[in-house]
Short mmCIF file of C-alpha atoms and ligand atoms in Angstrom, two decimals:
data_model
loop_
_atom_site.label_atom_id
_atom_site.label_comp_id
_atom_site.label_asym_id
_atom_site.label_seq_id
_atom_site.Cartn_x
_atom_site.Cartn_y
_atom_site.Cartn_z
CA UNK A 1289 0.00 0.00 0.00
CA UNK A 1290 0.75 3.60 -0.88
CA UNK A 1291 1.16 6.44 1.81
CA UNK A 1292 -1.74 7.61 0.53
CA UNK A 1293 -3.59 4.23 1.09
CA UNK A 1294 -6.51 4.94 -1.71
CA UNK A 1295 -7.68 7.79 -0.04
CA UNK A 1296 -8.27 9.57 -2.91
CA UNK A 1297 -9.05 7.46 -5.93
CA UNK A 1298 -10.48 9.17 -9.35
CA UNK A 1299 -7.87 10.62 -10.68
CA UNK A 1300 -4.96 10.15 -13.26
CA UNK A 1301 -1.68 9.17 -11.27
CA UNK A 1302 0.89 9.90 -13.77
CA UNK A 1303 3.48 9.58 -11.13
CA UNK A 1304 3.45 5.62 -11.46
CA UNK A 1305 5.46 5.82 -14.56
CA UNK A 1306 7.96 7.93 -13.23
CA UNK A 1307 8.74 6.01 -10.11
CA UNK A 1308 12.60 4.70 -11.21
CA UNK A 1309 14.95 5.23 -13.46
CA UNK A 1310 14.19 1.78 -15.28
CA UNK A 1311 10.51 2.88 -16.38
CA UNK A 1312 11.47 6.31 -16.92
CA UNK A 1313 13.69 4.98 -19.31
CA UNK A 1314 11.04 2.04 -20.31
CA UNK A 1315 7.97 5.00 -21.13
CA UNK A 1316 10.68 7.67 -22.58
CA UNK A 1317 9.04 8.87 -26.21
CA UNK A 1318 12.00 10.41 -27.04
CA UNK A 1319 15.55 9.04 -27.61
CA UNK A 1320 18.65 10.58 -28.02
CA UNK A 1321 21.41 8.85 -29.06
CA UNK A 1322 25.14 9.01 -30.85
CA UNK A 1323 23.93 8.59 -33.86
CA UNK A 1324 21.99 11.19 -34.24
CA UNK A 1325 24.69 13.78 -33.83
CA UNK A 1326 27.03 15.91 -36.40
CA UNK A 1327 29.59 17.88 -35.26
CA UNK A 1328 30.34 21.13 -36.84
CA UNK A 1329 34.06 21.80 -37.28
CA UNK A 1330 36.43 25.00 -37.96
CA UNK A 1331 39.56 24.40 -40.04
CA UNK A 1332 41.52 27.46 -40.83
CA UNK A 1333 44.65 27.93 -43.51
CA UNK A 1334 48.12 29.36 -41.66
CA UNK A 1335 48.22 27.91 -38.06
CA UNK A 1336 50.57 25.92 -36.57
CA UNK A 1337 48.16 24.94 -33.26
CA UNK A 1338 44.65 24.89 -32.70
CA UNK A 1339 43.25 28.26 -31.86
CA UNK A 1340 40.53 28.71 -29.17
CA UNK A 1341 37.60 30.79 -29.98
CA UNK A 1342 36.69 32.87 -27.16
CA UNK A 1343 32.91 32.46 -27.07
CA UNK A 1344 32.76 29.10 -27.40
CA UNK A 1345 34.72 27.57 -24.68
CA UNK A 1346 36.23 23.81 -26.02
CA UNK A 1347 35.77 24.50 -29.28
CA UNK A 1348 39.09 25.33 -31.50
CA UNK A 1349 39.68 26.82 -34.97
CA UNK A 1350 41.71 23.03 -36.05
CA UNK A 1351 44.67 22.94 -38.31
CA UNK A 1352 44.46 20.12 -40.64
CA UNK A 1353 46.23 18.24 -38.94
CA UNK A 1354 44.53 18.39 -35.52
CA UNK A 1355 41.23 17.79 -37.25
CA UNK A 1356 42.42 14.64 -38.39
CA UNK A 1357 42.28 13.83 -35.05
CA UNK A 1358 39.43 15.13 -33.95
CA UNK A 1359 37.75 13.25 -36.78
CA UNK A 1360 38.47 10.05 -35.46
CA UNK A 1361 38.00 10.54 -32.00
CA UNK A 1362 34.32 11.68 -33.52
CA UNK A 1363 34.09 8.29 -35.21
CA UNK A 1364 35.01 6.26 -31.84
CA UNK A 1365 31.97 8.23 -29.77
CA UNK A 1366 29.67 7.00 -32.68
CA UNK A 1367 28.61 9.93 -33.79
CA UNK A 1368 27.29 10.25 -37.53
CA UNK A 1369 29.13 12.94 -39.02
CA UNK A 1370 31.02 16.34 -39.39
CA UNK A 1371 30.09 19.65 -40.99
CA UNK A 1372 33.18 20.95 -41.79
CA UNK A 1373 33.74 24.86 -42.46
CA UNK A 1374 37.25 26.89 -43.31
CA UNK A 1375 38.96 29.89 -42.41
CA UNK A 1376 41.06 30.62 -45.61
CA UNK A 1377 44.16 32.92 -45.32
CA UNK A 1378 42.96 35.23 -48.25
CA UNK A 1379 39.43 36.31 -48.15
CA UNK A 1380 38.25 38.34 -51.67
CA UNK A 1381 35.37 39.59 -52.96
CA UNK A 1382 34.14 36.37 -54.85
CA UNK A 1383 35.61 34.27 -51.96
CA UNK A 1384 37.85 32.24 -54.27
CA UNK A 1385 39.03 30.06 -52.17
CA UNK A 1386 35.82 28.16 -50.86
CA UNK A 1387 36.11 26.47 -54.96
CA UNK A 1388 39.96 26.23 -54.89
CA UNK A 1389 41.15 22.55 -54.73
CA UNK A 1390 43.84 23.53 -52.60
CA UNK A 1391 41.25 25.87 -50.79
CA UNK A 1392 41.82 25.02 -46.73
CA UNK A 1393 38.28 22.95 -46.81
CA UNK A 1394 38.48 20.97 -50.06
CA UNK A 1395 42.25 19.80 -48.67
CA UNK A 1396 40.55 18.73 -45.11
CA UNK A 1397 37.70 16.69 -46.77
CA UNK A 1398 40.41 15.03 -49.09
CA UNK A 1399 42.30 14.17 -46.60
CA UNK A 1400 39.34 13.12 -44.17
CA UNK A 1401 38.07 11.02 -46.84
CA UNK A 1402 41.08 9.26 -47.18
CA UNK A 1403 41.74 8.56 -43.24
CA UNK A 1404 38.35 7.29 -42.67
CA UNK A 1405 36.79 6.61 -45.97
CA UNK A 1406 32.78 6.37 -45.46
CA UNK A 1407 32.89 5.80 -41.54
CA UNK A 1408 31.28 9.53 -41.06
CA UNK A 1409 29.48 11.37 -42.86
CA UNK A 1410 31.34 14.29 -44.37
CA UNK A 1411 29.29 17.61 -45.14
CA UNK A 1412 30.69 20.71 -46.41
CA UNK A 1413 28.64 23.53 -45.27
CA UNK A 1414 28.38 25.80 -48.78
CA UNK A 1415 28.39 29.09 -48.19
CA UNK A 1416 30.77 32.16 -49.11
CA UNK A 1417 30.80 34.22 -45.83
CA UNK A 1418 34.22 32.67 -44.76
CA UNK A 1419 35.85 33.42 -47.99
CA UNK A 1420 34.63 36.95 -48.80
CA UNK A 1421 36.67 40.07 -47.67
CA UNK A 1422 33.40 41.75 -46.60
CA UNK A 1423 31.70 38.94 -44.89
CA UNK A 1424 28.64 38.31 -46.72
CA UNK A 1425 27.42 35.32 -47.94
CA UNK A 1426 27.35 36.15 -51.68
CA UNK A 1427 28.52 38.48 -54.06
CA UNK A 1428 27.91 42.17 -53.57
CA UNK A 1429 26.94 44.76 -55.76
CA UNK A 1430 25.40 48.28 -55.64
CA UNK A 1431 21.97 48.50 -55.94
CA UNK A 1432 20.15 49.95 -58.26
CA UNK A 1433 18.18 52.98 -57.04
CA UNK A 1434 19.36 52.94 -53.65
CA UNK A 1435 22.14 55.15 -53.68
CA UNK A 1436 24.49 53.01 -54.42
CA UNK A 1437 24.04 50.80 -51.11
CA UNK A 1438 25.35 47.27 -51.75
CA UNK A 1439 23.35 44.32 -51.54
CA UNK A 1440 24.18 40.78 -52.00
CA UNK A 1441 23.31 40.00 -55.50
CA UNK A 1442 21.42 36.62 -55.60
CA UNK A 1443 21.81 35.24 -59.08
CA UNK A 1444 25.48 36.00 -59.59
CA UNK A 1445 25.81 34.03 -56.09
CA UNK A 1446 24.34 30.80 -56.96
CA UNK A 1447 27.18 30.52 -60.18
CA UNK A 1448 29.33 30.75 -57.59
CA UNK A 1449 27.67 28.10 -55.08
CA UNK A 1450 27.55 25.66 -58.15
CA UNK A 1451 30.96 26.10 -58.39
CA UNK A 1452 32.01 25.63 -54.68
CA UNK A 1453 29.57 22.49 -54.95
CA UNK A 1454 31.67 21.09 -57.74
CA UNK A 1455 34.94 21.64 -56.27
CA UNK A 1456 33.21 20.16 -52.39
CA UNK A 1457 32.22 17.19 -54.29
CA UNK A 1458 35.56 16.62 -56.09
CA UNK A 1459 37.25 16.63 -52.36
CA UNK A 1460 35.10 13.86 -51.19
CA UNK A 1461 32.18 15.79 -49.46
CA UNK A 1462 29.36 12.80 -48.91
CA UNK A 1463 26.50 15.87 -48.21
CA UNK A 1464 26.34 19.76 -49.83
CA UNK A 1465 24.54 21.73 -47.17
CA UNK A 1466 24.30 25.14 -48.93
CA UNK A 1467 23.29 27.30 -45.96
CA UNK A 1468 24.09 31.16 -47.39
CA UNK A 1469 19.70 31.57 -48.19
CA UNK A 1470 19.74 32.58 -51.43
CA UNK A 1471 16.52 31.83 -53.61
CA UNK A 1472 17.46 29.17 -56.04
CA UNK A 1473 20.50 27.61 -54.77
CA UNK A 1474 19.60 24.38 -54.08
CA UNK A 1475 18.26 23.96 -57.82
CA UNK A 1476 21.54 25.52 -59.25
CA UNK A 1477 23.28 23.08 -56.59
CA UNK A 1478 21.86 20.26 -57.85
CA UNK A 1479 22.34 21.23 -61.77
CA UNK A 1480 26.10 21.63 -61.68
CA UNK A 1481 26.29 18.48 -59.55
CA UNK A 1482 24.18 16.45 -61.95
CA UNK A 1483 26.39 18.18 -64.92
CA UNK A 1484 29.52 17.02 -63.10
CA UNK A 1485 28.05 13.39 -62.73
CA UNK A 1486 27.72 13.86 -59.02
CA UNK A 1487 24.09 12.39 -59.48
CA UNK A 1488 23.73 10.46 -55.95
CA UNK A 1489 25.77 13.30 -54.23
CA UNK A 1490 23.02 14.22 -51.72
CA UNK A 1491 21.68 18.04 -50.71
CA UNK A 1492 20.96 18.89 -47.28
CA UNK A 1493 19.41 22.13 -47.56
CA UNK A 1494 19.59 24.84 -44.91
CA UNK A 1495 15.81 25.73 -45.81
CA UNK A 1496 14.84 27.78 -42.75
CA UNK A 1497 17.81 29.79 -41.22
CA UNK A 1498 16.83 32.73 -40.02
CA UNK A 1499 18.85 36.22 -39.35
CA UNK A 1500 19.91 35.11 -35.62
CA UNK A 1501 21.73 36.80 -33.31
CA UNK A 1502 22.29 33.29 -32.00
CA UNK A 1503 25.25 32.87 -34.95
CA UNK A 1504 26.97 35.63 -32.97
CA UNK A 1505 30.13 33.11 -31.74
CA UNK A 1506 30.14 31.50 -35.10
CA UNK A 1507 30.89 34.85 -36.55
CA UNK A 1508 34.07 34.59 -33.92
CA UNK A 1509 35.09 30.99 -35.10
CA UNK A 1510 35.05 31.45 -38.65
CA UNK A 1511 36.08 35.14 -39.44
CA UNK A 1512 32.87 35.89 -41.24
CA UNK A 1513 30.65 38.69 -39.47
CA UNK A 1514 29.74 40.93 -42.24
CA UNK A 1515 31.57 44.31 -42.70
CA UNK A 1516 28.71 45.98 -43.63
CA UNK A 1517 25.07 45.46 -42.82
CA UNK A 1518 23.78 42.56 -42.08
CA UNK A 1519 21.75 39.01 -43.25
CA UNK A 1520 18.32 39.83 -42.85
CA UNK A 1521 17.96 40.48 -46.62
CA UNK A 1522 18.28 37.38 -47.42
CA UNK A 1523 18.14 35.12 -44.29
CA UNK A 1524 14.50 34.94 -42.75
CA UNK A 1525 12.52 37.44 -40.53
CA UNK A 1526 12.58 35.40 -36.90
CA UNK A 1527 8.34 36.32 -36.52
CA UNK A 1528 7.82 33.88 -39.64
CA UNK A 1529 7.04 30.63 -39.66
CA UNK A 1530 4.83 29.89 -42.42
CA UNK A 1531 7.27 31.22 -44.43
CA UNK A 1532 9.70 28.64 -43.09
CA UNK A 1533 7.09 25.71 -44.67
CA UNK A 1534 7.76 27.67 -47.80
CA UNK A 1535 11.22 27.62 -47.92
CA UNK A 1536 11.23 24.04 -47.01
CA UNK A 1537 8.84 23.40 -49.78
CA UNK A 1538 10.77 25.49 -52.26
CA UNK A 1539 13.72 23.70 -51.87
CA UNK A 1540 12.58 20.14 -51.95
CA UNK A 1541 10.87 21.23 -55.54
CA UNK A 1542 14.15 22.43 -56.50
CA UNK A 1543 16.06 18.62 -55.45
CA UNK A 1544 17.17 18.80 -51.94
CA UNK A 1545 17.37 15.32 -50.61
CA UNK A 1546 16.71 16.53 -46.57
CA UNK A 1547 16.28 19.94 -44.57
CA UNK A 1548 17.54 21.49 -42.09
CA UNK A 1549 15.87 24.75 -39.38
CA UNK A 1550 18.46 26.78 -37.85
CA UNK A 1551 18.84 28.42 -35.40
CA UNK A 1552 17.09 25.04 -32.89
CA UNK A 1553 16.19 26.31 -29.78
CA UNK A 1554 14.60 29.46 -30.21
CA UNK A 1555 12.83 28.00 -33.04
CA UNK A 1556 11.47 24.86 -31.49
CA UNK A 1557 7.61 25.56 -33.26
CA UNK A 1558 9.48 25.73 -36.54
CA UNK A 1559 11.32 22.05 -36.35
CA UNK A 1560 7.95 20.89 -34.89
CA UNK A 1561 6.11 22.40 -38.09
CA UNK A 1562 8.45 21.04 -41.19
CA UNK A 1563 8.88 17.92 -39.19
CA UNK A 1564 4.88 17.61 -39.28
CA UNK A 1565 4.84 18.63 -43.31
CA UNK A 1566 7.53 16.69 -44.71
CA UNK A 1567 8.63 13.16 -45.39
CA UNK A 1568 12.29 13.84 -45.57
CA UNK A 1569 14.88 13.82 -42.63
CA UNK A 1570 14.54 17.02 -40.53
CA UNK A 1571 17.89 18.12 -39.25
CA UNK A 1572 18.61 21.06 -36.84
CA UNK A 1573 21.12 23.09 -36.04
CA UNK A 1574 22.08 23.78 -32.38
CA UNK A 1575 23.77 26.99 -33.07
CA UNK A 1576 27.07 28.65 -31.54
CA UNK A 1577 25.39 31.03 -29.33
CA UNK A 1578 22.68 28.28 -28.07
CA UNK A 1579 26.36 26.69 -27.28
CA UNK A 1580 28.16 29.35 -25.52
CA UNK A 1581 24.64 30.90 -23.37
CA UNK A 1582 24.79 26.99 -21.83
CA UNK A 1583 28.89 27.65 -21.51
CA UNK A 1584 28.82 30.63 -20.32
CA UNK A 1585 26.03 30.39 -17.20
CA UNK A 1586 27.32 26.51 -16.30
CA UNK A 1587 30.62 28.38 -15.60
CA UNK A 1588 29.04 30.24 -13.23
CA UNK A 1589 27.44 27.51 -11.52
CA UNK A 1590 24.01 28.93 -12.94
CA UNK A 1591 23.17 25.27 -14.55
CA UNK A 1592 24.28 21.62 -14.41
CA UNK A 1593 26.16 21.40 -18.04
CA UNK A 1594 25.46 18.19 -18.55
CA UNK A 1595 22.30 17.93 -18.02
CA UNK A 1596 21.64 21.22 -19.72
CA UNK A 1597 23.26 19.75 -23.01
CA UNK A 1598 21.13 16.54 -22.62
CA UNK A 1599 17.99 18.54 -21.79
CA UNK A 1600 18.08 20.86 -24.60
CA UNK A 1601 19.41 18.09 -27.10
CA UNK A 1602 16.41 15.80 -26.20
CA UNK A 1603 13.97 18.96 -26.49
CA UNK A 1604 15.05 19.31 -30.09
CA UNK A 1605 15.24 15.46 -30.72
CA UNK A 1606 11.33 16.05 -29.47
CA UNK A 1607 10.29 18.85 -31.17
CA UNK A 1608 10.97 16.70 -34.94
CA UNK A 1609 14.34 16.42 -35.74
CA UNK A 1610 16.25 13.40 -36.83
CA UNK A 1611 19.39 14.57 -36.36
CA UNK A 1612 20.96 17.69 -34.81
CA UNK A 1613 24.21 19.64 -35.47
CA UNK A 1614 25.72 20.52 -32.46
CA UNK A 1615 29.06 21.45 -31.02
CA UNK A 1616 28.41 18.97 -27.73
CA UNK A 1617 28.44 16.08 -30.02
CA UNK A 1618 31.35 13.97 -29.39
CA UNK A 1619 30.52 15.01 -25.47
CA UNK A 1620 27.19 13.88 -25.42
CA UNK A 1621 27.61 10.92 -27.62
CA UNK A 1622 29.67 10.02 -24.28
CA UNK A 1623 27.51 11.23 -21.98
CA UNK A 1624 24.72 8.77 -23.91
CA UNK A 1625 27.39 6.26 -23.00
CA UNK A 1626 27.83 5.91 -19.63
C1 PBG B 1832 27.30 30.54 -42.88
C2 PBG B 1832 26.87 29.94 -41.61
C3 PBG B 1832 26.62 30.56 -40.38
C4 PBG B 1832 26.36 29.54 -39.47
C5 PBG B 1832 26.42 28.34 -40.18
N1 PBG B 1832 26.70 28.62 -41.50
C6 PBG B 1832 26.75 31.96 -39.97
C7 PBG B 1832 25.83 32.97 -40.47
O1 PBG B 1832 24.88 32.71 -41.21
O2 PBG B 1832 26.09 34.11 -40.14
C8 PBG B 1832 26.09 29.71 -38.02
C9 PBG B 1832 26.39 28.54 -37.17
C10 PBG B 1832 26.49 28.82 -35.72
O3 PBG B 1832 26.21 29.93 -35.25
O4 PBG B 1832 26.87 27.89 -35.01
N2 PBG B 1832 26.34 31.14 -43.63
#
């Protein structure tokens, strides 16, 4: 018998599933585990040691040759795969170097591909805000009637993505996960890839990234804040959602093969929603500055880490998505562990 003893009978005791860890664990609807994890990685031209980035305490700006090694320690946790993204040592207006061969990216996933062949998932994030001198994720020209302001000039931008995709796909990228928002890119993607025979090279598509200060660290760890302005011309308004169904929907017409929301946490409604409307695999992104607010207020004691990365990975997990980017995943693919 209970404390209670009965006393009460007539209502719902939800409490008798949650009595021990065993039927916790037993009735749990959502599970989180290695697999589901890709780790997002910085490898930047001209360093002899990994660099820390300041916002985003444990994570490091590799060299090559460190992320060799951090690649396989990622394959021993079990997680699924990398997102790679470079620092290059010249930055230009066209952002030459993200379609180099010898560009600092196309060398790591060459050489990743070689160490550890299809044991993880390699994605190149494609985007030009790492390679241009001022920071934006496309080509910039003036505009027309608007005094001469620049803007980022959308169609000239996706001849350029189709030519990073090209030169990604010749380094051994598995996944192209074009993430700079302009309108068309995944179908001019997908042409030059189908023109270069890359036929069953896959396209995860960044469909609904919105202008977030949450990419605030990022902009730290990869050298690309803009130098002027900002993205909210051409990533999405953060009061939209239905748009975000849209944008999904666009790009799946245009070929991608799975989508991704970004930022996750702050956007919880959105995974929930495209996970709801689609029948491809839903990834999110667990952004740098969802990474360093957890950081920043375990250091002071504010909140168990641990449990905060589990917590907010499993609320993601719950919300729809399949698989989620994060920069805790080799950590919590141990913590799942043990
Ligand atoms: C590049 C890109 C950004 C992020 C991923 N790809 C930065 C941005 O759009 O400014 C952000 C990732 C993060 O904050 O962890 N377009």
């Amino acid at each position: 018998m209970t404390s209670s003893g009965g006393a009460h009978p007539g209502f719902a005791r939800g409490r008798r599933l949650r009595s021990t860890p065993a039927l916790r664990r037993l009735t749990a609807q959502t599970r989180l585990s290695p697999a589901d994890l890709v780790l997002p990685v910085f490898v930047k031209e001209g360093i002899d040691d990994p660099q820390p980035i300041g916002s985003m305490p444990g994570v490091v700006q590799h060299t090559q040759d460190s992320l060799r090694k951090a690649a396989h320690e990622a394959a021993e946790a079990g997680i699924s795969g990398l997102i790679l993204f470079g620092i290059p040592a010249d930055k230009d207006p066209v952002g030459s170097q993200a379609d180099a061969a010898d560009g600092v990216v196309n060398v790591a996933l060459q050489q990743l591909r070689a160490d550890l062949g299809d044991e993880l998932v390699l994605m190149a994030d494609l985007c030009l805000c790492e390679y241009t001198d001022h920071g934006h994720c496309g080509v910039v020209t003036p505009a027309r009637g608007q005094g001469g302001a620049m803007v980022v000039d959308n169609d000239p931008t996706l001849d350029r993505y189709a030519a990073v995709a090209l030169a990604q796909a010749q380094a051994g990228a598995h996944v192209i996960a074009p993430s700079g928002m302009m309108d068309g890119q995944v179908a001019a993607i997908r042409r030059a890839l189908d023109g270069g025979g890359y036929t069953e090279l896959p396209v995860l598509a960044y469909a609904a990234k919105y202008a977030s200060c949450f990419y605030g660290p990022f902009r730290e760890a990869a050298e690309g804040a803009p130098q002027f302005g900002d993205r909210s011309t051409y990533q999405m308004d953060p009061p939209n959602a239905d748009e975000a169904l849209r944008e999904v929907a666009q790009d799946l017409a245009e070929g991608a093969d799975a989508v991704m929301v970004k930022p996750a946490l702050a956007y919880l409604d959105v995974i929930a929603r495209v996970a709801d409307e689609v029948r491809v695999p839903v990834s999110a992104y667990q952004v740098s500055g969802e990474y360093a607010m957890v950081e920043a207020a375990a250091a002071n004691g504010w909140v168990d880490r641990e449990r905060a990365i589990l917590e907010t990975l499993t609320a993601i997990r719950r919300a729809g998505a399949g698989s989620v980017l994060t920069y805790w995943a080799v950590e919590a693919a141990r913590l799942l562990r043990r």
